[in-house]
Tab-separated table of C-alpha atoms in Angstrom:
chain	number	residue	atom	x	y	z
A	1	MET	CA	3.912	-11.146	15.383
A	2	LYS	CA	3.427	-9.944	18.949
A	3	ARG	CA	0.259	-8.099	19.733
A	4	GLY	CA	1.031	-4.412	19.492
A	5	GLN	CA	-0.632	-1.097	19.968
A	6	TYR	CA	-2.385	-1.137	16.580
A	7	ILE	CA	-5.030	-3.450	15.156
A	8	TYR	CA	-5.482	-3.507	11.363
A	9	ASN	CA	-7.665	-5.349	8.908
A	10	VAL	CA	-7.258	-6.008	5.198
A	11	ASN	CA	-9.517	-6.956	2.327
A	12	TYR	CA	-8.618	-8.345	-1.095
A	13	ASN	CA	-9.982	-10.353	-4.004
A	14	VAL	CA	-9.018	-14.026	-4.216
A	15	GLN	CA	-6.561	-13.456	-7.061
A	16	ASP	CA	-4.788	-10.754	-5.048
A	17	HIS	CA	-3.800	-12.948	-2.106
A	18	ASN	CA	-0.164	-13.254	-3.210
A	19	LEU	CA	0.081	-9.523	-3.904
A	20	CYS	CA	-1.414	-8.675	-0.501
A	21	ALA	CA	0.956	-11.051	1.312
A	22	PHE	CA	3.911	-9.618	-0.618
A	23	GLU	CA	2.998	-6.057	0.363
A	24	PHE	CA	2.425	-7.144	3.966
A	25	ARG	CA	5.962	-8.523	4.198
A	26	ALA	CA	7.365	-5.261	2.862
A	27	LEU	CA	5.367	-2.988	5.172
A	28	PHE	CA	5.298	-5.066	8.357
A	29	ASP	CA	8.343	-7.318	7.985
A	30	ASP	CA	6.360	-10.435	8.859
A	31	GLU	CA	4.460	-13.261	7.194
A	32	PHE	CA	0.823	-12.606	6.360
A	33	LYS	CA	-1.485	-14.954	8.281
A	34	ASN	CA	-4.789	-13.255	9.075
A	35	LYS	CA	-6.944	-10.508	7.645
A	36	VAL	CA	-6.984	-8.977	11.143
A	37	PHE	CA	-3.614	-8.447	12.828
A	38	PHE	CA	-1.814	-6.570	15.605
A	39	THR	CA	1.475	-4.715	15.291
A	40	ASP	CA	3.504	-1.848	16.726
A	41	LYS	CA	4.106	-0.389	13.278
A	42	GLU	CA	2.145	2.677	12.194
A	43	VAL	CA	1.150	2.638	8.514
A	44	ASP	CA	-1.381	4.900	6.813
A	45	PRO	CA	-3.983	2.512	5.331
A	46	SER	CA	-4.441	4.834	2.329
A	47	ILE	CA	-1.002	3.973	0.923
A	48	SER	CA	-2.187	0.382	0.426
A	49	PRO	CA	-4.843	-1.112	-1.855
A	50	PHE	CA	-5.593	-3.732	0.806
A	51	LEU	CA	-5.420	-2.116	4.255
A	52	LYS	CA	-8.872	-0.942	5.362
A	53	ASN	CA	-8.652	0.270	8.956
A	54	ARG	CA	-6.048	1.012	11.598
A	55	LEU	CA	-7.082	1.371	15.224
A	56	LYS	CA	-4.547	2.763	17.703
A	57	ILE	CA	-5.602	0.930	20.843
A	58	ILE	CA	-6.384	2.982	23.943
A	59	TYR	CA	-8.454	0.389	25.818
A	60	LYS	CA	-8.677	-3.372	25.533
A	61	LYS	CA	-11.404	-4.944	27.700
A	62	LYS	CA	-13.344	-8.176	27.940
A	63	THR	CA	-16.746	-6.455	27.726
A	64	PHE	CA	-18.251	-3.407	26.071
A	65	ASN	CA	-19.387	-2.031	29.429
A	66	GLU	CA	-15.805	-2.140	30.674
A	67	ILE	CA	-14.852	0.089	27.736
A	68	LEU	CA	-17.570	2.557	28.769
A	69	ASP	CA	-16.397	2.466	32.383
A	70	ALA	CA	-12.787	3.126	31.374
A	71	ILE	CA	-13.785	6.165	29.310
A	72	ILE	CA	-15.689	7.614	32.274
A	73	THR	CA	-13.038	6.742	34.869
A	74	ASP	CA	-10.236	8.309	32.830
A	75	ASP	CA	-12.373	11.340	31.961
A	76	PHE	CA	-11.558	10.781	28.285
A	77	ARG	CA	-11.884	14.065	26.374
A	78	ALA	CA	-12.100	15.046	22.716
A	79	ASN	CA	-13.551	17.839	20.588
A	80	ASP	CA	-14.832	17.685	17.012
A	81	PHE	CA	-14.828	13.912	17.300
A	82	MET	CA	-16.821	11.083	15.783
A	83	VAL	CA	-17.092	7.502	17.015
A	84	LYS	CA	-17.510	4.691	14.509
A	85	TYR	CA	-17.997	0.969	14.987
A	86	VAL	CA	-15.479	-0.918	12.853
A	87	ALA	CA	-16.280	-4.437	11.682
A	88	MET	CA	-12.883	-6.100	11.471
A	89	TYR	CA	-14.168	-9.258	9.805
A	90	ASN	CA	-17.118	-10.562	7.814
A	91	ARG	CA	-20.176	-11.687	9.765
A	92	ASP	CA	-19.265	-9.583	12.786
A	93	PRO	CA	-22.332	-10.164	15.005
A	94	ASN	CA	-22.217	-6.576	16.276
A	95	ILE	CA	-22.350	-4.856	12.899
A	96	ASN	CA	-26.112	-4.250	13.002
A	97	GLN	CA	-25.716	-2.583	16.405
A	98	GLY	CA	-22.836	-0.414	15.208
A	99	LYS	CA	-24.633	2.927	15.392
A	100	LYS	CA	-26.041	2.189	18.825
A	101	LEU	CA	-22.652	1.090	20.180
A	102	SER	CA	-20.968	4.174	18.717
A	103	LYS	CA	-23.581	6.424	20.319
A	104	GLU	CA	-23.095	4.764	23.703
A	105	VAL	CA	-19.366	5.412	23.529
A	106	GLY	CA	-19.805	8.990	22.288
A	107	LEU	CA	-22.108	9.869	25.184
A	108	ARG	CA	-19.343	8.942	27.655
A	109	ILE	CA	-16.733	11.193	26.030
A	110	TYR	CA	-16.355	14.684	27.461
A	111	GLY	CA	-16.416	17.122	24.543
A	112	TYR	CA	-18.281	18.115	21.419
A	113	PRO	CA	-18.902	15.608	18.625
A	114	SER	CA	-18.874	16.472	14.930
A	115	PHE	CA	-20.768	14.333	12.443
A	116	GLN	CA	-20.008	16.369	9.330
A	117	SER	CA	-16.269	17.050	9.409
A	118	PRO	CA	-14.721	15.439	12.503
A	119	LYS	CA	-11.110	16.280	13.304
A	120	ILE	CA	-10.746	13.193	15.485
A	121	MET	CA	-11.977	9.742	14.462
A	122	LEU	CA	-12.469	7.219	17.243
A	123	GLY	CA	-13.236	3.561	16.727
A	124	ILE	CA	-14.831	0.763	18.712
A	125	THR	CA	-14.622	-2.880	17.689
A	126	SER	CA	-14.813	-6.429	18.990
A	127	TYR	CA	-12.447	-9.213	17.979
A	128	GLN	CA	-11.749	-12.685	19.382
A	129	GLY	CA	-13.371	-12.143	22.760
A	130	TYR	CA	-12.102	-8.625	23.446
A	131	TRP	CA	-13.375	-5.098	22.883
A	132	TYR	CA	-11.056	-2.400	21.595
A	133	PHE	CA	-11.382	1.385	21.614
A	134	GLY	CA	-8.948	3.876	20.130
A	135	TYR	CA	-8.016	6.375	17.452
A	136	LEU	CA	-9.240	5.301	14.023
A	137	GLN	CA	-7.540	5.823	10.669
A	138	GLN	CA	-9.337	4.500	7.591
A	139	ASN	CA	-8.300	4.062	3.987
A	140	ASN	CA	-9.709	7.146	2.253
A	141	TYR	CA	-9.660	5.443	-1.168
A	142	GLU	CA	-9.010	8.797	-2.842
A	143	TRP	CA	-6.308	7.030	-4.868
A	144	ARG	CA	-9.037	5.219	-6.786
A	145	ASN	CA	-9.463	8.448	-8.755
A	146	HIS	CA	-6.140	7.628	-10.398
A	147	LYS	CA	-7.934	4.915	-12.369
A	148	GLN	CA	-9.506	7.722	-14.392
A	149	LYS	CA	-6.248	9.432	-15.298
A	150	PRO	CA	-6.499	11.173	-18.698
A	151	TYR	CA	-3.818	9.110	-20.443
A	152	SER	CA	-3.290	5.369	-20.198
A	153	PHE	CA	-2.424	2.254	-22.177
A	154	SER	CA	-4.013	-1.183	-21.976
A	155	SER	CA	-0.605	-2.629	-21.035
A	156	ALA	CA	-0.100	-0.163	-18.161
A	157	LEU	CA	0.119	-1.542	-14.636
A	158	GLY	CA	-3.032	-1.432	-12.525
A	159	VAL	CA	-3.319	0.978	-9.608
A	160	ASN	CA	-3.246	-1.844	-7.032
A	161	MET	CA	0.039	-3.193	-8.331
A	162	ALA	CA	1.501	0.297	-8.635
A	163	LYS	CA	0.777	0.950	-4.963
A	164	VAL	CA	2.344	-2.369	-3.986
A	165	LEU	CA	5.490	-1.545	-5.989
A	166	ILE	CA	5.833	1.737	-4.100
A	167	ASN	CA	5.451	-0.073	-0.770
A	168	ALA	CA	7.933	-2.749	-1.799
A	169	ALA	CA	10.467	-0.066	-2.707
A	170	GLY	CA	9.969	2.311	0.204
A	171	ARG	CA	8.576	0.020	2.921
A	172	GLY	CA	6.464	2.909	4.180
A	173	ASP	CA	9.516	5.114	4.845
A	174	THR	CA	8.792	8.301	2.891
A	175	SER	CA	12.309	9.614	3.487
A	176	LYS	CA	13.487	7.176	0.796
A	177	ARG	CA	14.245	8.581	-2.664
A	178	LEU	CA	12.684	6.471	-5.412
A	179	ILE	CA	12.944	6.416	-9.185
A	180	ASP	CA	10.867	4.678	-11.849
A	181	THR	CA	13.239	4.188	-14.762
A	182	CYS	CA	10.589	3.141	-17.302
A	183	CYS	CA	7.735	5.243	-15.969
A	184	GLY	CA	5.418	5.127	-18.972
A	185	VAL	CA	2.344	7.298	-18.385
A	186	GLY	CA	3.220	7.665	-14.708
A	187	THR	CA	1.000	5.066	-13.026
A	188	VAL	CA	3.623	4.263	-10.379
A	189	ILE	CA	4.682	7.913	-10.046
A	190	LEU	CA	1.110	8.914	-9.140
A	191	GLU	CA	1.043	6.406	-6.271
A	192	GLY	CA	4.494	7.458	-5.097
A	193	VAL	CA	3.489	11.117	-4.897
A	194	PHE	CA	0.176	10.189	-3.253
A	195	ALA	CA	2.042	8.222	-0.563
A	196	GLY	CA	4.380	11.164	0.107
A	197	TYR	CA	7.614	9.983	-1.528
A	198	ASN	CA	10.279	11.985	-3.326
A	199	ILE	CA	9.982	10.062	-6.593
A	200	SER	CA	11.238	10.759	-10.111
A	201	GLY	CA	10.477	9.160	-13.441
A	202	TRP	CA	12.432	8.558	-16.641
A	203	GLU	CA	10.848	7.656	-19.949
A	204	ILE	CA	12.706	7.245	-23.240
A	205	ASN	CA	9.615	7.904	-25.404
A	206	SER	CA	9.014	11.670	-25.477
A	207	LYS	CA	5.291	11.398	-26.243
A	208	VAL	CA	4.709	8.916	-23.410
A	209	ALA	CA	6.777	11.072	-21.024
A	210	GLU	CA	4.534	14.022	-21.844
A	211	PHE	CA	1.479	11.879	-21.071
A	212	ALA	CA	3.012	11.183	-17.650
A	213	ARG	CA	3.468	14.911	-17.019
A	214	LEU	CA	-0.119	15.612	-18.061
A	215	ASN	CA	-1.406	12.862	-15.755
A	216	LEU	CA	0.492	14.382	-12.837
A	217	ALA	CA	-0.788	17.865	-13.662
A	218	HIS	CA	-4.356	16.544	-13.813
A	219	TYR	CA	-4.168	15.665	-10.106
A	220	GLN	CA	-2.016	18.713	-9.281
A	221	TYR	CA	0.859	16.429	-8.300
A	222	HIS	CA	4.496	17.398	-8.659
A	223	ALA	CA	7.298	15.032	-9.650
A	224	LYS	CA	10.228	15.227	-12.030
A	225	ILE	CA	9.668	13.341	-15.300
A	226	VAL	CA	12.737	13.206	-17.531
A	227	THR	CA	12.591	12.335	-21.206
A	228	GLY	CA	15.674	10.283	-21.835
A	229	ASP	CA	17.576	7.019	-21.646
A	230	MET	CA	18.109	5.706	-18.114
A	231	LYS	CA	21.774	5.163	-19.056
A	232	ASP	CA	22.163	8.912	-18.539
A	233	ILE	CA	21.000	8.837	-14.900
A	234	LYS	CA	23.856	10.016	-12.688
A	235	GLU	CA	22.206	10.385	-9.277
A	236	HIS	CA	21.951	7.605	-6.712
A	237	TYR	CA	18.595	6.545	-5.254
A	238	ASP	CA	17.427	4.410	-2.364
A	239	ALA	CA	15.440	2.173	-4.702
A	240	VAL	CA	14.743	1.718	-8.406
A	241	ILE	CA	11.392	0.529	-9.736
A	242	ALA	CA	11.598	-1.013	-13.204
A	243	ASP	CA	8.623	-2.403	-15.107
A	244	LEU	CA	10.520	-4.215	-17.861
A	245	PRO	CA	9.308	-4.136	-21.492
A	246	TYR	CA	7.412	-7.294	-22.405
A	247	ASN	CA	5.627	-6.633	-25.681
A	248	ASN	CA	7.149	-9.352	-27.884
A	249	PHE	CA	9.618	-11.748	-26.365
A	250	SER	CA	12.244	-11.367	-29.034
A	251	HIS	CA	15.992	-11.515	-28.488
A	252	PHE	CA	16.079	-7.732	-28.778
A	253	ASP	CA	13.527	-7.352	-25.993
A	254	GLU	CA	15.545	-9.627	-23.703
A	255	GLU	CA	18.684	-7.619	-24.388
A	256	LYS	CA	16.854	-4.393	-23.577
A	257	GLN	CA	15.529	-5.875	-20.341
A	258	TRP	CA	18.991	-6.835	-19.151
A	259	ASP	CA	20.410	-3.466	-20.121
A	260	ILE	CA	17.793	-1.893	-17.858
A	261	ILE	CA	18.696	-4.187	-14.953
A	262	LYS	CA	22.447	-3.616	-15.391
A	263	HIS	CA	22.000	0.157	-15.332
A	264	ALA	CA	19.565	-0.040	-12.424
A	265	LYS	CA	22.322	-1.743	-10.395
A	266	GLN	CA	24.497	1.321	-10.885
A	267	ILE	CA	22.061	3.872	-9.450
A	268	ALA	CA	20.589	2.002	-6.450
A	269	SER	CA	21.431	-0.912	-4.199
A	270	LYS	CA	17.762	-1.967	-4.130
A	271	MET	CA	15.615	-2.792	-7.145
A	272	VAL	CA	11.948	-3.646	-7.537
A	273	ILE	CA	11.599	-5.328	-10.920
A	274	VAL	CA	8.402	-6.333	-12.734
A	275	THR	CA	8.565	-9.053	-15.400
A	276	SER	CA	6.181	-11.249	-17.342
A	277	THR	CA	8.304	-14.385	-16.945
A	278	ASP	CA	10.245	-16.102	-14.181
A	279	ILE	CA	13.777	-14.664	-14.428
A	280	ARG	CA	15.181	-16.061	-11.188
A	281	GLU	CA	18.127	-17.814	-12.870
A	282	LYS	CA	19.116	-14.687	-14.781
A	283	LEU	CA	18.915	-12.535	-11.652
A	284	ASN	CA	21.203	-14.995	-9.908
A	285	TRP	CA	23.517	-14.885	-12.886
A	286	GLU	CA	23.644	-11.099	-12.496
A	287	GLN	CA	24.695	-11.754	-8.876
A	288	LEU	CA	21.620	-10.040	-7.496
A	289	LYS	CA	20.266	-11.137	-4.128
A	290	ILE	CA	16.538	-11.875	-4.362
A	291	VAL	CA	15.072	-10.530	-1.117
A	292	ASP	CA	11.461	-11.395	-1.981
A	293	TYR	CA	9.262	-12.067	-4.979
A	294	CYS	CA	5.599	-12.388	-5.894
A	295	ARG	CA	3.649	-14.033	-8.691
A	296	ALA	CA	0.647	-11.754	-9.194
A	297	GLU	CA	-2.352	-12.487	-11.388
A	298	LYS	CA	-4.945	-10.078	-12.697
A	299	THR	CA	-7.808	-12.600	-12.721
A	300	ILE	CA	-8.702	-15.844	-10.949
A	301	LYS	CA	-7.908	-17.691	-14.207
A	302	GLY	CA	-4.336	-16.470	-13.990
A	303	ASP	CA	-4.517	-14.107	-16.957
A	304	PHE	CA	-1.918	-11.340	-17.234
A	305	THR	CA	0.566	-12.890	-14.823
A	306	ARG	CA	3.355	-10.646	-13.539
A	307	TYR	CA	6.358	-11.399	-11.351
A	308	ILE	CA	7.662	-8.816	-8.907
A	309	TRP	CA	11.233	-9.162	-7.675
A	310	ILE	CA	12.870	-7.254	-4.820
A	311	CYS	CA	16.612	-7.474	-5.384
A	312	GLU	CA	19.736	-6.083	-3.779
A	313	ASN	CA	23.286	-5.776	-5.094
């Protein structure tokens, strides 16, 4: 990836490496190599469970003093601003001087700072021999509140995976229309609404569908939840998200899974499918093109393994 106008950093637990790399490919269309990276693509860190900071680069200099000089020379102005030092990696040697460095930058900016409710966030950081200054966007982590939704099941997807499914389906383009055809209590729907997508949900179990509606109402979110069989879906969507049933791996369950996939093919050209087993051969048999896939694990021991497949007709 060429160095672009943005510098990002990510953070994840060891067991989430595959999931992070999978999301990275979807959002940035490149292979994940480093926890700090440069790109021209603008992504809100809050839509991701792994992105921490995004700095839109204004100045790149070899020394901190050159950053200060550039701010003065260009008569950089801002009101209601706050400057924050951003440690892009562990053991950043400047982290203990962060407040001092931020103050030095702030004193060179023409305008009034705000330390309580800044309208403009500015960041300063050092990485691989260069200093960077620019507009800062941080992950607000407000989505973590979704972990305390009123209704849930032990088998429901985690929030991290739900956010990754949304990013795999929409690739950060909120103009895309998404649908979760087996939405359960609405875990994925919550993340879709939070990220700004037009997303709908279908759930065949009326009681579970009502739980999804109540979860949405709890956060004052709005999305259409339909109680019904996905076979009755008539509209076409940009992408389908389908978390396939995997309670007991009986013949009946397998038949139901493939019914879901066959109907998903009819309402969208792109599918994001979650399974508990490797179904590559069956997807090929269904003549689906596997664009990408991920083997995600809930713990380091590999418990609760899930496969995520991005497929196209």
